[in-house]
Amino acid sequence: MPMDTIKRISAIINRISLYAAYVAGVFAFLLIAIVLAEIIRRTFFNSSFLWTFEISSWLLVAFAFFGMGYTLQSGGHVRISLLTSRLPQRVQTWLELILALIAAAMFVYFTFFIFEGMVSAYQMGETGTSVLEPPVYLLWAAAVVGMSVFTLQFVGIFLDNLVKLNTKELHTDE
């Protein structure tokens, strides 16, 4: 596969992660708005929405899952580089390439497992415990989408390192 094609695929994956991060931002905004509305209602009207805890919990989960891919892309996840930072750049790139491939394979499995949970929740007609009784499969769907983007981002990291291995800069760095 030509390097230009690999770079384009990686750019598409990065864009998908960015769009998922925007959706995560919407979820965060909705979470803040719901909690703020709950505070106002309790403070001034001495009553509560009966669904605030459940929906805010769901929004928090959706926020986390949708933000995982972009966090990975931007290097925001915890990394331990005490040993790897001392390796030559080419070895670091190979190591990251291999680990990204392993992680992508692992998260394909996890995504499939979560997808099965979503299908099961849909088939069983599971609903939440609040008065709204939201369908539980929607929460699972958010996890499936977020985990899919996260998995794709590992593929993007794999492709980025593949491109890096084929650049002249890396070969002269040793």
mmCIF file with all atom_site columns, C-alpha atoms in Angstrom:
data_model
loop_
_atom_site.group_PDB
_atom_site.id
_atom_site.type_symbol
_atom_site.label_atom_id
_atom_site.label_alt_id
_atom_site.label_comp_id
_atom_site.label_asym_id
_atom_site.label_entity_id
_atom_site.label_seq_id
_atom_site.pdbx_PDB_ins_code
_atom_site.Cartn_x
_atom_site.Cartn_y
_atom_site.Cartn_z
_atom_site.occupancy
_atom_site.B_iso_or_equiv
_atom_site.pdbx_formal_charge
_atom_site.auth_seq_id
_atom_site.auth_comp_id
_atom_site.auth_asym_id
_atom_site.auth_atom_id
_atom_site.pdbx_PDB_model_num
ATOM 1   C CA . MET A 1 1   ? 0.000   0.000  0.000  1.00 0.00 ? 1   MET A CA 1
ATOM 2   C CA . PRO A 1 2   ? 1.481   3.389  -0.972 1.00 0.00 ? 2   PRO A CA 1
ATOM 3   C CA . MET A 1 3   ? 2.544   5.703  1.869  1.00 0.00 ? 3   MET A CA 1
ATOM 4   C CA . ASP A 1 4   ? 0.181   8.453  0.663  1.00 0.00 ? 4   ASP A CA 1
ATOM 5   C CA . THR A 1 5   ? -2.772  6.095  1.058  1.00 0.00 ? 5   THR A CA 1
ATOM 6   C CA . ILE A 1 6   ? -1.608  5.074  4.526  1.00 0.00 ? 6   ILE A CA 1
ATOM 7   C CA . LYS A 1 7   ? -1.264  8.755  5.511  1.00 0.00 ? 7   LYS A CA 1
ATOM 8   C CA . ARG A 1 8   ? -4.780  9.487  4.207  1.00 0.00 ? 8   ARG A CA 1
ATOM 9   C CA . ILE A 1 9   ? -6.263  6.567  6.146  1.00 0.00 ? 9   ILE A CA 1
ATOM 10  C CA . SER A 1 10  ? -4.481  7.729  9.293  1.00 0.00 ? 10  SER A CA 1
ATOM 11  C CA . ALA A 1 11  ? -5.792  11.269 8.772  1.00 0.00 ? 11  ALA A CA 1
ATOM 12  C CA . ILE A 1 12  ? -9.343  9.922  8.422  1.00 0.00 ? 12  ILE A CA 1
ATOM 13  C CA . ILE A 1 13  ? -8.953  7.945  11.651 1.00 0.00 ? 13  ILE A CA 1
ATOM 14  C CA . ASN A 1 14  ? -7.658  11.057 13.423 1.00 0.00 ? 14  ASN A CA 1
ATOM 15  C CA . ARG A 1 15  ? -10.637 13.043 12.120 1.00 0.00 ? 15  ARG A CA 1
ATOM 16  C CA . ILE A 1 16  ? -13.052 10.363 13.385 1.00 0.00 ? 16  ILE A CA 1
ATOM 17  C CA . SER A 1 17  ? -11.406 10.568 16.826 1.00 0.00 ? 17  SER A CA 1
ATOM 18  C CA . LEU A 1 18  ? -11.737 14.348 16.768 1.00 0.00 ? 18  LEU A CA 1
ATOM 19  C CA . TYR A 1 19  ? -15.443 14.170 15.863 1.00 0.00 ? 19  TYR A CA 1
ATOM 20  C CA . ALA A 1 20  ? -15.998 11.629 18.644 1.00 0.00 ? 20  ALA A CA 1
ATOM 21  C CA . ALA A 1 21  ? -14.280 14.077 21.015 1.00 0.00 ? 21  ALA A CA 1
ATOM 22  C CA . TYR A 1 22  ? -16.720 16.792 19.917 1.00 0.00 ? 22  TYR A CA 1
ATOM 23  C CA . VAL A 1 23  ? -19.600 14.439 20.718 1.00 0.00 ? 23  VAL A CA 1
ATOM 24  C CA . ALA A 1 24  ? -17.945 13.753 24.093 1.00 0.00 ? 24  ALA A CA 1
ATOM 25  C CA . GLY A 1 25  ? -17.941 17.508 24.635 1.00 0.00 ? 25  GLY A CA 1
ATOM 26  C CA . VAL A 1 26  ? -21.687 17.619 23.947 1.00 0.00 ? 26  VAL A CA 1
ATOM 27  C CA . PHE A 1 27  ? -22.189 14.827 26.479 1.00 0.00 ? 27  PHE A CA 1
ATOM 28  C CA . ALA A 1 28  ? -20.118 16.771 29.030 1.00 0.00 ? 28  ALA A CA 1
ATOM 29  C CA . PHE A 1 29  ? -22.185 19.904 28.403 1.00 0.00 ? 29  PHE A CA 1
ATOM 30  C CA . LEU A 1 30  ? -25.442 17.957 28.826 1.00 0.00 ? 30  LEU A CA 1
ATOM 31  C CA . LEU A 1 31  ? -24.096 16.373 32.018 1.00 0.00 ? 31  LEU A CA 1
ATOM 32  C CA . ILE A 1 32  ? -23.245 19.769 33.465 1.00 0.00 ? 32  ILE A CA 1
ATOM 33  C CA . ALA A 1 33  ? -26.626 21.190 32.425 1.00 0.00 ? 33  ALA A CA 1
ATOM 34  C CA . ILE A 1 34  ? -28.563 18.314 34.015 1.00 0.00 ? 34  ILE A CA 1
ATOM 35  C CA . VAL A 1 35  ? -26.630 18.480 37.271 1.00 0.00 ? 35  VAL A CA 1
ATOM 36  C CA . LEU A 1 36  ? -27.001 22.267 37.379 1.00 0.00 ? 36  LEU A CA 1
ATOM 37  C CA . ALA A 1 37  ? -30.755 21.971 36.738 1.00 0.00 ? 37  ALA A CA 1
ATOM 38  C CA . GLU A 1 38  ? -30.969 19.412 39.546 1.00 0.00 ? 38  GLU A CA 1
ATOM 39  C CA . ILE A 1 39  ? -29.128 21.748 41.933 1.00 0.00 ? 39  ILE A CA 1
ATOM 40  C CA . ILE A 1 40  ? -31.398 24.656 41.028 1.00 0.00 ? 40  ILE A CA 1
ATOM 41  C CA . ARG A 1 41  ? -34.529 22.551 41.390 1.00 0.00 ? 41  ARG A CA 1
ATOM 42  C CA . ARG A 1 42  ? -33.478 21.184 44.787 1.00 0.00 ? 42  ARG A CA 1
ATOM 43  C CA . THR A 1 43  ? -32.333 24.566 46.076 1.00 0.00 ? 43  THR A CA 1
ATOM 44  C CA . PHE A 1 44  ? -35.240 26.740 44.977 1.00 0.00 ? 44  PHE A CA 1
ATOM 45  C CA . PHE A 1 45  ? -38.147 24.319 44.573 1.00 0.00 ? 45  PHE A CA 1
ATOM 46  C CA . ASN A 1 46  ? -37.310 21.685 47.191 1.00 0.00 ? 46  ASN A CA 1
ATOM 47  C CA . SER A 1 47  ? -37.913 18.850 44.729 1.00 0.00 ? 47  SER A CA 1
ATOM 48  C CA . SER A 1 48  ? -35.859 16.664 42.479 1.00 0.00 ? 48  SER A CA 1
ATOM 49  C CA . PHE A 1 49  ? -35.875 15.194 39.024 1.00 0.00 ? 49  PHE A CA 1
ATOM 50  C CA . LEU A 1 50  ? -36.110 11.470 39.615 1.00 0.00 ? 50  LEU A CA 1
ATOM 51  C CA . TRP A 1 51  ? -33.905 10.640 36.677 1.00 0.00 ? 51  TRP A CA 1
ATOM 52  C CA . THR A 1 52  ? -30.888 12.935 37.206 1.00 0.00 ? 52  THR A CA 1
ATOM 53  C CA . PHE A 1 53  ? -28.558 10.366 38.757 1.00 0.00 ? 53  PHE A CA 1
ATOM 54  C CA . GLU A 1 54  ? -29.194 7.712  36.108 1.00 0.00 ? 54  GLU A CA 1
ATOM 55  C CA . ILE A 1 55  ? -28.992 10.000 33.089 1.00 0.00 ? 55  ILE A CA 1
ATOM 56  C CA . SER A 1 56  ? -25.950 11.870 34.388 1.00 0.00 ? 56  SER A CA 1
ATOM 57  C CA . SER A 1 57  ? -24.233 8.536  35.040 1.00 0.00 ? 57  SER A CA 1
ATOM 58  C CA . TRP A 1 58  ? -24.982 7.441  31.501 1.00 0.00 ? 58  TRP A CA 1
ATOM 59  C CA . LEU A 1 59  ? -23.701 10.729 30.093 1.00 0.00 ? 59  LEU A CA 1
ATOM 60  C CA . LEU A 1 60  ? -20.503 10.344 32.093 1.00 0.00 ? 60  LEU A CA 1
ATOM 61  C CA . VAL A 1 61  ? -19.958 6.858  30.669 1.00 0.00 ? 61  VAL A CA 1
ATOM 62  C CA . ALA A 1 62  ? -20.689 8.065  27.126 1.00 0.00 ? 62  ALA A CA 1
ATOM 63  C CA . PHE A 1 63  ? -18.359 11.039 27.642 1.00 0.00 ? 63  PHE A CA 1
ATOM 64  C CA . ALA A 1 64  ? -15.528 8.752  28.748 1.00 0.00 ? 64  ALA A CA 1
ATOM 65  C CA . PHE A 1 65  ? -15.963 6.252  25.915 1.00 0.00 ? 65  PHE A CA 1
ATOM 66  C CA . PHE A 1 66  ? -16.308 8.880  23.192 1.00 0.00 ? 66  PHE A CA 1
ATOM 67  C CA . GLY A 1 67  ? -13.235 10.734 24.424 1.00 0.00 ? 67  GLY A CA 1
ATOM 68  C CA . MET A 1 68  ? -10.894 7.735  24.608 1.00 0.00 ? 68  MET A CA 1
ATOM 69  C CA . GLY A 1 69  ? -9.829  7.767  20.940 1.00 0.00 ? 69  GLY A CA 1
ATOM 70  C CA . TYR A 1 70  ? -8.906  11.440 20.859 1.00 0.00 ? 70  TYR A CA 1
ATOM 71  C CA . THR A 1 71  ? -7.127  11.139 24.206 1.00 0.00 ? 71  THR A CA 1
ATOM 72  C CA . LEU A 1 72  ? -5.045  8.311  22.748 1.00 0.00 ? 72  LEU A CA 1
ATOM 73  C CA . GLN A 1 73  ? -4.364  10.297 19.580 1.00 0.00 ? 73  GLN A CA 1
ATOM 74  C CA . SER A 1 74  ? -3.185  13.342 21.510 1.00 0.00 ? 74  SER A CA 1
ATOM 75  C CA . GLY A 1 75  ? -1.011  11.315 23.900 1.00 0.00 ? 75  GLY A CA 1
ATOM 76  C CA . GLY A 1 76  ? -3.214  11.963 26.909 1.00 0.00 ? 76  GLY A CA 1
ATOM 77  C CA . HIS A 1 77  ? -3.270  8.419  28.277 1.00 0.00 ? 77  HIS A CA 1
ATOM 78  C CA . VAL A 1 78  ? -0.719  7.427  30.902 1.00 0.00 ? 78  VAL A CA 1
ATOM 79  C CA . ARG A 1 79  ? 2.542   6.209  29.419 1.00 0.00 ? 79  ARG A CA 1
ATOM 80  C CA . ILE A 1 80  ? 5.503   4.741  31.193 1.00 0.00 ? 80  ILE A CA 1
ATOM 81  C CA . SER A 1 81  ? 8.547   5.540  29.102 1.00 0.00 ? 81  SER A CA 1
ATOM 82  C CA . LEU A 1 82  ? 11.352  5.132  31.623 1.00 0.00 ? 82  LEU A CA 1
ATOM 83  C CA . LEU A 1 83  ? 12.914  2.277  29.631 1.00 0.00 ? 83  LEU A CA 1
ATOM 84  C CA . THR A 1 84  ? 11.646  2.944  26.133 1.00 0.00 ? 84  THR A CA 1
ATOM 85  C CA . SER A 1 85  ? 12.867  6.551  26.060 1.00 0.00 ? 85  SER A CA 1
ATOM 86  C CA . ARG A 1 86  ? 16.442  5.256  26.311 1.00 0.00 ? 86  ARG A CA 1
ATOM 87  C CA . LEU A 1 87  ? 16.084  3.062  23.223 1.00 0.00 ? 87  LEU A CA 1
ATOM 88  C CA . PRO A 1 88  ? 17.098  4.248  19.741 1.00 0.00 ? 88  PRO A CA 1
ATOM 89  C CA . GLN A 1 89  ? 14.296  6.032  17.871 1.00 0.00 ? 89  GLN A CA 1
ATOM 90  C CA . ARG A 1 90  ? 13.952  3.223  15.327 1.00 0.00 ? 90  ARG A CA 1
ATOM 91  C CA . VAL A 1 91  ? 13.517  0.622  18.097 1.00 0.00 ? 91  VAL A CA 1
ATOM 92  C CA . GLN A 1 92  ? 10.969  2.840  19.847 1.00 0.00 ? 92  GLN A CA 1
ATOM 93  C CA . THR A 1 93  ? 9.006   3.120  16.609 1.00 0.00 ? 93  THR A CA 1
ATOM 94  C CA . TRP A 1 94  ? 9.073   -0.647 16.034 1.00 0.00 ? 94  TRP A CA 1
ATOM 95  C CA . LEU A 1 95  ? 7.988   -1.248 19.614 1.00 0.00 ? 95  LEU A CA 1
ATOM 96  C CA . GLU A 1 96  ? 5.117   1.233  19.311 1.00 0.00 ? 96  GLU A CA 1
ATOM 97  C CA . LEU A 1 97  ? 4.088   -0.313 15.980 1.00 0.00 ? 97  LEU A CA 1
ATOM 98  C CA . ILE A 1 98  ? 3.958   -3.816 17.466 1.00 0.00 ? 98  ILE A CA 1
ATOM 99  C CA . LEU A 1 99  ? 2.175   -2.706 20.633 1.00 0.00 ? 99  LEU A CA 1
ATOM 100 C CA . ALA A 1 100 ? -0.399  -0.724 18.621 1.00 0.00 ? 100 ALA A CA 1
ATOM 101 C CA . LEU A 1 101 ? -1.141  -3.835 16.568 1.00 0.00 ? 101 LEU A CA 1
ATOM 102 C CA . ILE A 1 102 ? -1.536  -5.964 19.707 1.00 0.00 ? 102 ILE A CA 1
ATOM 103 C CA . ALA A 1 103 ? -3.719  -3.308 21.360 1.00 0.00 ? 103 ALA A CA 1
ATOM 104 C CA . ALA A 1 104 ? -5.901  -2.993 18.239 1.00 0.00 ? 104 ALA A CA 1
ATOM 105 C CA . ALA A 1 105 ? -6.447  -6.762 18.211 1.00 0.00 ? 105 ALA A CA 1
ATOM 106 C CA . MET A 1 106 ? -7.268  -6.766 21.930 1.00 0.00 ? 106 MET A CA 1
ATOM 107 C CA . PHE A 1 107 ? -9.738  -3.914 21.629 1.00 0.00 ? 107 PHE A CA 1
ATOM 108 C CA . VAL A 1 108 ? -11.433 -5.508 18.622 1.00 0.00 ? 108 VAL A CA 1
ATOM 109 C CA . TYR A 1 109 ? -12.210 -8.385 20.968 1.00 0.00 ? 109 TYR A CA 1
ATOM 110 C CA . PHE A 1 110 ? -13.419 -6.043 23.736 1.00 0.00 ? 110 PHE A CA 1
ATOM 111 C CA . THR A 1 111 ? -15.551 -4.090 21.265 1.00 0.00 ? 111 THR A CA 1
ATOM 112 C CA . PHE A 1 112 ? -17.144 -7.288 20.012 1.00 0.00 ? 112 PHE A CA 1
ATOM 113 C CA . PHE A 1 113 ? -17.868 -8.335 23.611 1.00 0.00 ? 113 PHE A CA 1
ATOM 114 C CA . ILE A 1 114 ? -19.511 -4.980 24.350 1.00 0.00 ? 114 ILE A CA 1
ATOM 115 C CA . PHE A 1 115 ? -21.466 -5.236 21.087 1.00 0.00 ? 115 PHE A CA 1
ATOM 116 C CA . GLU A 1 116 ? -22.842 -8.595 22.238 1.00 0.00 ? 116 GLU A CA 1
ATOM 117 C CA . GLY A 1 117 ? -23.927 -6.945 25.506 1.00 0.00 ? 117 GLY A CA 1
ATOM 118 C CA . MET A 1 118 ? -25.693 -4.220 23.539 1.00 0.00 ? 118 MET A CA 1
ATOM 119 C CA . VAL A 1 119 ? -27.542 -6.748 21.370 1.00 0.00 ? 119 VAL A CA 1
ATOM 120 C CA . SER A 1 120 ? -28.523 -8.741 24.448 1.00 0.00 ? 120 SER A CA 1
ATOM 121 C CA . ALA A 1 121 ? -29.837 -5.628 26.221 1.00 0.00 ? 121 ALA A CA 1
ATOM 122 C CA . TYR A 1 122 ? -31.815 -4.723 23.109 1.00 0.00 ? 122 TYR A CA 1
ATOM 123 C CA . GLN A 1 123 ? -33.276 -8.217 22.690 1.00 0.00 ? 123 GLN A CA 1
ATOM 124 C CA . MET A 1 124 ? -34.265 -8.427 26.350 1.00 0.00 ? 124 MET A CA 1
ATOM 125 C CA . GLY A 1 125 ? -35.789 -4.940 26.295 1.00 0.00 ? 125 GLY A CA 1
ATOM 126 C CA . GLU A 1 126 ? -33.799 -3.847 29.353 1.00 0.00 ? 126 GLU A CA 1
ATOM 127 C CA . THR A 1 127 ? -34.614 -0.405 30.670 1.00 0.00 ? 127 THR A CA 1
ATOM 128 C CA . GLY A 1 128 ? -33.080 1.862  33.258 1.00 0.00 ? 128 GLY A CA 1
ATOM 129 C CA . THR A 1 129 ? -34.350 2.141  36.799 1.00 0.00 ? 129 THR A CA 1
ATOM 130 C CA . SER A 1 130 ? -35.491 5.777  36.749 1.00 0.00 ? 130 SER A CA 1
ATOM 131 C CA . VAL A 1 131 ? -39.001 6.948  35.921 1.00 0.00 ? 131 VAL A CA 1
ATOM 132 C CA . LEU A 1 132 ? -37.825 7.640  32.362 1.00 0.00 ? 132 LEU A CA 1
ATOM 133 C CA . GLU A 1 133 ? -36.951 3.963  31.897 1.00 0.00 ? 133 GLU A CA 1
ATOM 134 C CA . PRO A 1 134 ? -34.407 4.642  29.141 1.00 0.00 ? 134 PRO A CA 1
ATOM 135 C CA . PRO A 1 135 ? -33.424 1.621  27.043 1.00 0.00 ? 135 PRO A CA 1
ATOM 136 C CA . VAL A 1 136 ? -30.156 0.197  28.386 1.00 0.00 ? 136 VAL A CA 1
ATOM 137 C CA . TYR A 1 137 ? -28.895 -0.714 24.934 1.00 0.00 ? 137 TYR A CA 1
ATOM 138 C CA . LEU A 1 138 ? -28.304 3.022  24.294 1.00 0.00 ? 138 LEU A CA 1
ATOM 139 C CA . LEU A 1 139 ? -25.652 3.041  27.002 1.00 0.00 ? 139 LEU A CA 1
ATOM 140 C CA . TRP A 1 140 ? -24.091 -0.070 25.493 1.00 0.00 ? 140 TRP A CA 1
ATOM 141 C CA . ALA A 1 141 ? -24.245 1.575  22.043 1.00 0.00 ? 141 ALA A CA 1
ATOM 142 C CA . ALA A 1 142 ? -22.247 4.549  23.337 1.00 0.00 ? 142 ALA A CA 1
ATOM 143 C CA . ALA A 1 143 ? -19.650 2.114  24.673 1.00 0.00 ? 143 ALA A CA 1
ATOM 144 C CA . VAL A 1 144 ? -19.535 0.244  21.342 1.00 0.00 ? 144 VAL A CA 1
ATOM 145 C CA . VAL A 1 145 ? -19.047 3.442  19.340 1.00 0.00 ? 145 VAL A CA 1
ATOM 146 C CA . GLY A 1 146 ? -16.437 4.817  21.736 1.00 0.00 ? 146 GLY A CA 1
ATOM 147 C CA . MET A 1 147 ? -14.539 1.547  21.902 1.00 0.00 ? 147 MET A CA 1
ATOM 148 C CA . SER A 1 148 ? -14.634 1.273  18.096 1.00 0.00 ? 148 SER A CA 1
ATOM 149 C CA . VAL A 1 149 ? -13.087 4.729  17.760 1.00 0.00 ? 149 VAL A CA 1
ATOM 150 C CA . PHE A 1 150 ? -10.478 3.815  20.378 1.00 0.00 ? 150 PHE A CA 1
ATOM 151 C CA . THR A 1 151 ? -9.634  0.642  18.459 1.00 0.00 ? 151 THR A CA 1
ATOM 152 C CA . LEU A 1 152 ? -9.429  2.583  15.206 1.00 0.00 ? 152 LEU A CA 1
ATOM 153 C CA . GLN A 1 153 ? -7.037  5.009  16.839 1.00 0.00 ? 153 GLN A CA 1
ATOM 154 C CA . PHE A 1 154 ? -4.674  2.133  17.647 1.00 0.00 ? 154 PHE A CA 1
ATOM 155 C CA . VAL A 1 155 ? -4.804  1.250  13.951 1.00 0.00 ? 155 VAL A CA 1
ATOM 156 C CA . GLY A 1 156 ? -3.982  4.900  13.220 1.00 0.00 ? 156 GLY A CA 1
ATOM 157 C CA . ILE A 1 157 ? -0.990  4.746  15.564 1.00 0.00 ? 157 ILE A CA 1
ATOM 158 C CA . PHE A 1 158 ? 0.127   1.561  13.821 1.00 0.00 ? 158 PHE A CA 1
ATOM 159 C CA . LEU A 1 159 ? -0.125  3.287  10.431 1.00 0.00 ? 159 LEU A CA 1
ATOM 160 C CA . ASP A 1 160 ? 1.668   6.409  11.685 1.00 0.00 ? 160 ASP A CA 1
ATOM 161 C CA . ASN A 1 161 ? 4.561   4.286  12.920 1.00 0.00 ? 161 ASN A CA 1
ATOM 162 C CA . LEU A 1 162 ? 4.610   2.371  9.659  1.00 0.00 ? 162 LEU A CA 1
ATOM 163 C CA . VAL A 1 163 ? 5.030   5.676  7.823  1.00 0.00 ? 163 VAL A CA 1
ATOM 164 C CA . LYS A 1 164 ? 7.676   6.755  10.331 1.00 0.00 ? 164 LYS A CA 1
ATOM 165 C CA . LEU A 1 165 ? 9.684   3.587  9.671  1.00 0.00 ? 165 LEU A CA 1
ATOM 166 C CA . ASN A 1 166 ? 9.715   4.392  5.966  1.00 0.00 ? 166 ASN A CA 1
ATOM 167 C CA . THR A 1 167 ? 10.967  7.975  6.299  1.00 0.00 ? 167 THR A CA 1
ATOM 168 C CA . LYS A 1 168 ? 14.596  8.868  5.769  1.00 0.00 ? 168 LYS A CA 1
ATOM 169 C CA . GLU A 1 169 ? 14.736  10.930 8.971  1.00 0.00 ? 169 GLU A CA 1
ATOM 170 C CA . LEU A 1 170 ? 14.341  7.820  11.108 1.00 0.00 ? 170 LEU A CA 1
ATOM 171 C CA . HIS A 1 171 ? 17.076  5.968  9.238  1.00 0.00 ? 171 HIS A CA 1
ATOM 172 C CA . THR A 1 172 ? 19.598  8.769  9.789  1.00 0.00 ? 172 THR A CA 1
ATOM 173 C CA . ASP A 1 173 ? 18.679  9.204  13.453 1.00 0.00 ? 173 ASP A CA 1
ATOM 174 C CA . GLU A 1 174 ? 20.561  6.152  14.681 1.00 0.00 ? 174 GLU A CA 1
#
